[in-house]
Amino acid sequence: MTAVVAAGAAACGTEVTSTTKPASAGTGQNSGTQKGTEVATIGDEKITVPGDKPTALFFFSVGCGECATGAKSLAKAGKALNGKAGVLAVDMDPGESPQTIRQFLDYIKAPELPTAIDKGAALAQKYKVATLSTLIVVDPSGKVTYRATDPGPEAIQAALKKAGAR
């Protein structure tokens, strides 16, 4: 996969099924526990993925119409789990400004949703995401335990609990 594809040339997702079979994350250079990738949110918060609890990552772009529903579902799932798991919206278009992203978050009524711009496509490459509107759940060891396109908040919560959210 090239950085160009991961950075925004991908179309909105069309996949309607999810994968619950664990898949190995990363580039395959190291086995076992994956080294975390630290990202800075547009609110200057530092988040490490994987962290010490399961994390749901939703890959989107402001210009993707389907992505609004998925981002809204991620925000609802995060609120419902009340800190027992991490959530992060990952903007795949490095050309979108934090101001534009904040307007998008206000539009979907989720201004508190932690959001990062995937500069250099680090997360998209690490987790092999090439399609917008993709949600993955990563357990604390770095394994992808769930992958789907635009799942609802209940499905995201269930996947995070299965990955170890307590």
Short mmCIF file of C-alpha atoms in Angstrom, two decimals:
data_model
loop_
_atom_site.label_atom_id
_atom_site.label_comp_id
_atom_site.label_asym_id
_atom_site.label_seq_id
_atom_site.Cartn_x
_atom_site.Cartn_y
_atom_site.Cartn_z
CA MET A 1 0.00 0.00 0.00
CA THR A 2 1.31 3.42 -0.77
CA ALA A 3 1.03 6.51 1.36
CA VAL A 4 -0.90 8.21 -1.42
CA VAL A 5 -3.67 5.60 -1.29
CA ALA A 6 -3.81 5.70 2.48
CA ALA A 7 -3.68 9.49 2.58
CA GLY A 8 -6.90 10.14 0.75
CA ALA A 9 -7.11 8.60 -2.71
CA ALA A 10 -9.29 5.83 -1.26
CA ALA A 11 -13.01 5.97 -1.74
CA CYS A 12 -15.60 5.81 1.00
CA GLY A 13 -16.05 2.27 2.28
CA THR A 14 -18.47 -0.14 0.73
CA GLU A 15 -17.71 -3.20 2.84
CA VAL A 16 -20.73 -4.26 4.87
CA THR A 17 -19.38 -7.26 6.74
CA SER A 18 -17.01 -7.27 9.67
CA THR A 19 -14.06 -9.43 10.56
CA THR A 20 -13.96 -10.68 14.10
CA LYS A 21 -10.97 -12.98 13.54
CA PRO A 22 -7.87 -11.42 15.14
CA ALA A 23 -5.36 -10.16 12.62
CA SER A 24 -1.79 -9.25 13.24
CA ALA A 25 -1.13 -5.50 13.28
CA GLY A 26 1.95 -3.74 12.11
CA THR A 27 4.42 -4.50 9.39
CA GLY A 28 5.37 -7.97 10.54
CA GLN A 29 8.85 -6.88 11.55
CA ASN A 30 8.31 -7.87 15.15
CA SER A 31 6.04 -10.51 16.60
CA GLY A 32 4.21 -10.45 19.90
CA THR A 33 3.56 -7.11 21.53
CA GLN A 34 3.55 -4.24 19.07
CA LYS A 35 5.31 -0.99 19.80
CA GLY A 36 2.78 1.79 20.26
CA THR A 37 2.48 4.68 17.85
CA GLU A 38 2.05 8.04 19.58
CA VAL A 39 -0.24 10.49 17.83
CA ALA A 40 -1.21 14.03 18.72
CA THR A 41 -4.88 14.91 18.47
CA ILE A 42 -6.05 18.20 17.02
CA GLY A 43 -6.64 19.17 20.67
CA ASP A 44 -2.94 18.54 21.45
CA GLU A 45 -3.63 15.41 23.50
CA LYS A 46 -1.11 12.56 23.11
CA ILE A 47 -2.59 9.12 22.48
CA THR A 48 -0.59 5.92 22.07
CA VAL A 49 -2.03 3.14 19.91
CA PRO A 50 -2.07 0.44 21.08
CA GLY A 51 -2.39 1.71 24.61
CA ASP A 52 -3.14 0.06 27.93
CA LYS A 53 -6.77 -0.56 26.96
CA PRO A 54 -8.52 -1.52 23.70
CA THR A 55 -8.90 1.30 21.20
CA ALA A 56 -11.35 1.82 18.35
CA LEU A 57 -9.90 3.72 15.40
CA PHE A 58 -12.21 5.17 12.77
CA PHE A 59 -10.52 6.25 9.52
CA PHE A 60 -12.33 9.10 7.79
CA SER A 61 -12.11 12.29 5.78
CA VAL A 62 -14.28 15.36 6.16
CA GLY A 63 -15.24 15.08 2.48
CA CYS A 64 -16.59 11.53 2.85
CA GLY A 65 -20.36 11.65 3.28
CA GLU A 66 -20.59 8.11 4.71
CA CYS A 67 -17.97 8.96 7.32
CA ALA A 68 -20.27 11.24 9.32
CA THR A 69 -22.38 8.29 10.49
CA GLY A 70 -19.34 6.23 11.45
CA ALA A 71 -17.72 9.08 13.37
CA LYS A 72 -20.98 9.74 15.21
CA SER A 73 -21.23 6.04 16.14
CA LEU A 74 -17.65 6.09 17.43
CA ALA A 75 -18.40 9.09 19.64
CA LYS A 76 -21.53 7.41 21.06
CA ALA A 77 -19.64 4.19 21.79
CA GLY A 78 -16.86 6.11 23.51
CA LYS A 79 -19.33 7.95 25.74
CA ALA A 80 -21.14 4.74 26.63
CA LEU A 81 -17.93 2.98 27.68
CA ASN A 82 -16.94 5.96 29.83
CA GLY A 83 -13.15 5.61 29.66
CA LYS A 84 -13.00 1.79 29.70
CA ALA A 85 -11.65 1.87 26.13
CA GLY A 86 -10.06 4.41 23.87
CA VAL A 87 -11.59 5.90 20.74
CA LEU A 88 -9.82 7.90 18.07
CA ALA A 89 -11.09 9.32 14.79
CA VAL A 90 -8.22 9.30 12.28
CA ASP A 91 -8.41 11.80 9.42
CA MET A 92 -6.73 10.19 6.40
CA ASP A 93 -6.40 13.48 4.47
CA PRO A 94 -3.27 15.34 5.63
CA GLY A 95 -4.50 18.42 3.75
CA GLU A 96 -7.49 18.94 6.02
CA SER A 97 -6.94 21.55 8.70
CA PRO A 98 -7.77 21.15 12.38
CA GLN A 99 -10.32 23.96 11.94
CA THR A 100 -12.10 22.06 9.14
CA ILE A 101 -12.09 18.89 11.23
CA ARG A 102 -13.55 20.77 14.24
CA GLN A 103 -16.35 22.07 11.99
CA PHE A 104 -17.04 18.48 10.91
CA LEU A 105 -17.10 17.32 14.57
CA ASP A 106 -19.50 20.15 15.43
CA TYR A 107 -21.69 19.20 12.45
CA ILE A 108 -22.01 15.59 13.65
CA LYS A 109 -22.55 16.83 17.23
CA ALA A 110 -19.41 15.14 18.56
CA PRO A 111 -16.99 18.02 19.32
CA GLU A 112 -15.33 16.02 22.13
CA LEU A 113 -14.34 13.07 19.90
CA PRO A 114 -10.54 12.65 20.02
CA THR A 115 -9.33 13.18 16.46
CA ALA A 116 -5.90 13.05 14.83
CA ILE A 117 -4.63 13.74 11.34
CA ASP A 118 -2.74 10.70 10.04
CA LYS A 119 0.32 12.58 8.84
CA GLY A 120 2.53 10.32 6.79
CA ALA A 121 -0.23 7.68 6.88
CA ALA A 122 1.47 6.05 9.89
CA LEU A 123 -1.69 4.50 11.37
CA ALA A 124 -3.25 3.62 8.02
CA GLN A 125 -0.11 1.76 7.00
CA LYS A 126 0.42 0.12 10.39
CA TYR A 127 -3.12 -1.29 10.40
CA LYS A 128 -3.43 -1.82 6.62
CA VAL A 129 -6.36 0.56 6.16
CA ALA A 130 -6.86 1.82 2.60
CA THR A 131 -10.57 2.62 2.62
CA LEU A 132 -12.31 5.57 4.23
CA SER A 133 -15.08 4.82 6.74
CA THR A 134 -13.19 1.82 8.14
CA LEU A 135 -13.29 1.10 11.86
CA ILE A 136 -10.81 -1.20 13.56
CA VAL A 137 -10.46 -2.26 17.18
CA VAL A 138 -6.94 -2.82 18.46
CA ASP A 139 -6.36 -4.71 21.71
CA PRO A 140 -3.57 -3.65 24.12
CA SER A 141 -1.14 -6.15 22.54
CA GLY A 142 -1.58 -4.49 19.13
CA LYS A 143 -3.76 -7.11 17.47
CA VAL A 144 -6.65 -5.98 15.31
CA THR A 145 -9.62 -7.85 16.78
CA TYR A 146 -12.40 -6.23 14.73
CA ARG A 147 -12.65 -4.53 11.34
CA ALA A 148 -15.80 -3.16 9.72
CA THR A 149 -17.21 -0.36 7.62
CA ASP A 150 -19.51 2.05 9.47
CA PRO A 151 -20.64 -0.19 12.36
CA GLY A 152 -23.20 1.21 14.77
CA PRO A 153 -22.34 2.24 18.33
CA GLU A 154 -23.58 -1.06 19.80
CA ALA A 155 -21.32 -3.10 17.50
CA ILE A 156 -18.34 -0.88 18.41
CA GLN A 157 -19.04 -1.28 22.13
CA ALA A 158 -19.36 -5.06 21.78
CA ALA A 159 -16.09 -5.25 19.84
CA LEU A 160 -14.26 -3.13 22.44
CA LYS A 161 -15.61 -5.30 25.27
CA LYS A 162 -14.53 -8.45 23.42
CA ALA A 163 -11.06 -6.88 23.07
CA GLY A 164 -10.84 -6.37 26.83
CA ALA A 165 -12.69 -3.17 27.80
CA ARG A 166 -13.61 -3.57 31.47
#
